[in-house]
XYZ file of C-alpha atoms in Angstrom:
202
model
C 0.569 0.141 0.189
C 1.704 3.464 -0.556
C 1.681 6.403 1.242
C -1.097 7.487 0.133
C -2.951 5.607 -0.186
C -2.699 5.233 4.174
C -2.724 9.422 4.964
C -4.915 10.866 6.615
C -8.922 11.160 5.205
C -8.809 14.800 2.543
C -11.220 16.688 4.651
C -13.541 18.818 1.852
C -14.399 22.047 2.266
C -13.795 25.094 4.232
C -12.764 25.557 7.309
C -12.863 28.672 9.937
C -8.658 30.232 10.036
C -9.385 30.679 13.766
C -11.481 27.153 14.493
C -9.850 23.996 11.985
C -12.972 22.455 13.380
C -15.184 24.071 12.117
C -16.693 24.468 8.876
C -16.527 27.816 7.472
C -19.698 29.815 6.736
C -18.140 32.782 4.263
C -15.110 34.853 3.215
C -13.804 37.955 4.777
C -15.447 40.321 2.057
C -12.083 42.350 3.822
C -8.784 39.992 4.652
C -10.504 37.040 2.241
C -10.340 34.420 5.562
C -12.917 31.854 5.789
C -15.141 32.363 8.597
C -17.174 30.232 10.461
C -20.854 31.197 12.338
C -19.119 32.694 15.700
C -16.161 34.254 13.808
C -18.394 36.981 11.298
C -21.186 39.281 11.107
C -22.716 41.773 8.122
C -21.241 44.855 8.828
C -22.829 48.380 7.820
C -22.639 47.965 3.802
C -23.784 44.964 4.161
C -20.743 42.047 3.807
C -18.960 39.874 5.838
C -15.696 40.428 7.712
C -14.821 38.686 9.972
C -14.121 39.165 13.833
C -10.361 40.896 13.524
C -11.509 43.069 10.206
C -14.615 43.818 11.972
C -12.854 46.933 14.536
C -11.111 48.432 10.636
C -13.986 49.085 8.446
C -16.600 50.917 11.374
C -19.012 53.172 9.307
C -17.404 57.200 8.655
C -18.864 59.404 11.458
C -20.705 62.180 11.061
C -19.529 64.997 10.772
C -20.063 68.112 13.177
C -21.274 70.107 11.018
C -23.640 68.406 8.699
C -24.867 66.653 12.606
C -26.287 70.439 13.461
C -28.558 71.439 9.774
C -29.401 67.714 10.301
C -31.441 68.889 13.374
C -32.118 72.774 12.205
C -34.577 71.464 10.309
C -35.569 69.360 11.939
C -36.386 71.700 14.323
C -37.399 73.824 11.400
C -39.508 71.678 10.168
C -41.842 70.706 14.019
C -42.483 74.726 14.230
C -42.921 75.676 10.317
C -46.767 74.673 10.968
C -47.327 76.559 14.310
C -45.670 79.308 12.603
C -47.905 79.164 8.589
C -51.164 79.597 10.489
C -50.375 81.758 13.540
C -48.996 84.086 11.318
C -51.821 83.507 8.673
C -54.514 83.633 11.991
C -52.675 87.497 11.846
C -53.856 89.044 8.227
C -57.140 87.466 9.547
C -56.811 88.611 13.278
C -60.896 90.696 12.189
C -61.871 86.331 11.779
C -61.560 85.076 15.282
C -63.558 81.162 13.945
C -61.323 81.027 11.133
C -57.802 82.389 13.890
C -59.617 79.073 16.572
C -58.928 76.941 12.754
C -56.216 78.285 11.741
C -53.957 77.987 15.205
C -56.509 74.361 15.577
C -54.707 73.198 12.115
C -51.670 74.179 12.763
C -51.044 72.498 16.393
C -52.176 68.437 13.882
C -49.405 69.552 11.515
C -47.102 69.681 13.968
C -48.220 66.775 15.561
C -48.332 65.092 11.991
C -44.328 65.830 12.008
C -43.837 64.018 14.957
C -45.024 61.848 14.266
C -43.328 60.673 10.948
C -40.129 62.101 12.373
C -41.083 58.713 15.157
C -42.110 56.622 12.371
C -38.654 57.887 10.387
C -36.907 56.732 14.060
C -38.129 53.873 14.436
C -37.291 52.600 11.034
C -34.691 53.499 9.283
C -32.791 55.648 12.232
C -32.765 58.833 10.659
C -35.591 61.828 11.262
C -36.398 64.362 8.122
C -33.194 66.326 9.131
C -31.149 63.615 9.232
C -32.123 61.588 5.893
C -31.916 64.562 3.799
C -28.917 65.144 5.220
C -28.224 61.462 5.040
C -26.336 60.724 8.735
C -28.578 58.343 10.141
C -28.080 57.233 14.450
C -26.863 53.609 15.002
C -25.706 51.621 17.369
C -21.786 51.406 18.710
C -21.407 48.084 16.755
C -23.321 49.006 14.306
C -26.774 47.603 15.454
C -30.649 50.004 14.478
C -31.206 51.549 17.367
C -35.002 50.500 19.057
C -37.610 54.063 19.093
C -37.997 53.554 22.997
C -33.512 53.629 23.217
C -33.924 56.823 20.981
C -36.732 58.638 22.890
C -36.422 57.875 26.180
C -31.647 57.518 27.503
C -30.908 59.636 24.044
C -33.511 62.324 24.507
C -35.515 61.842 27.195
C -34.169 61.401 30.205
C -30.991 64.319 28.949
C -33.807 66.461 29.607
C -34.433 66.487 32.918
C -30.766 65.959 33.227
C -30.822 69.774 32.193
C -33.356 70.562 33.803
C -31.608 68.592 37.269
C -28.508 70.400 36.167
C -30.167 74.311 35.057
C -29.180 73.398 31.980
C -24.755 72.800 32.300
C -25.819 68.898 31.721
C -27.311 70.783 28.507
C -23.857 73.033 27.210
C -21.604 69.527 28.250
C -24.118 66.870 26.475
C -22.904 69.585 22.675
C -20.001 70.631 23.707
C -19.204 66.902 23.345
C -19.274 67.014 19.546
C -15.873 68.481 19.501
C -14.749 65.997 20.981
C -12.655 62.724 18.850
C -15.373 60.436 18.897
C -18.370 63.007 18.503
C -20.421 61.852 19.852
C -22.632 63.603 22.593
C -23.296 63.225 26.080
C -26.462 61.589 25.590
C -24.541 59.476 22.851
C -22.492 57.845 25.855
C -25.936 57.711 27.229
C -27.811 56.116 24.632
C -24.744 53.462 23.442
C -25.262 54.602 19.895
C -23.095 56.709 17.611
C -24.430 58.933 13.973
C -22.351 57.784 10.951
C -22.810 59.188 6.976
C -25.460 56.476 4.400
C -25.219 56.938 1.195
C -29.060 56.777 0.043
C -29.032 53.399 -0.805
C -28.781 52.409 2.588
C -30.641 55.825 3.701
């Protein structure tokens, strides 16, 4: 019997680069190594990466100017209906029923905008402003953010802390955007970050 005949049987298929006993389920899109189910994740670009390469392909963080414009757009979108209806009410100040109807319409429109904002945040992690600027809120590991975390940890809790600290917290919260991580205090509380996305991923 030849040496070829008594050699160890060949194992068909590819095996993980880190766990030789585990069958590979994918190739890392960066280094090309085989990875088992334990050793890869799907990243923000919907590609598979091994755990070693994943930290190296984090999505780019949104810059400070883009985040500011997004917040500004959100604020304008929220107050615009009431402002417009109030202005029209001033023009019709001699007609009380019409003024009241316009004010009611303004309130309802604002509530509608707020509801749509919540819908966008719950489904894609973006407000109107963030959608316009092609940025979105995600967890620090890149996972989507649930609505409760967005509302309470990212908004309600910081507002309450700000009220209890005479807005000192709110000031520090805003200034933290100038740190290297570009994360405000409310981002740290909610374990979130704001990243850049392309139109297809928005």
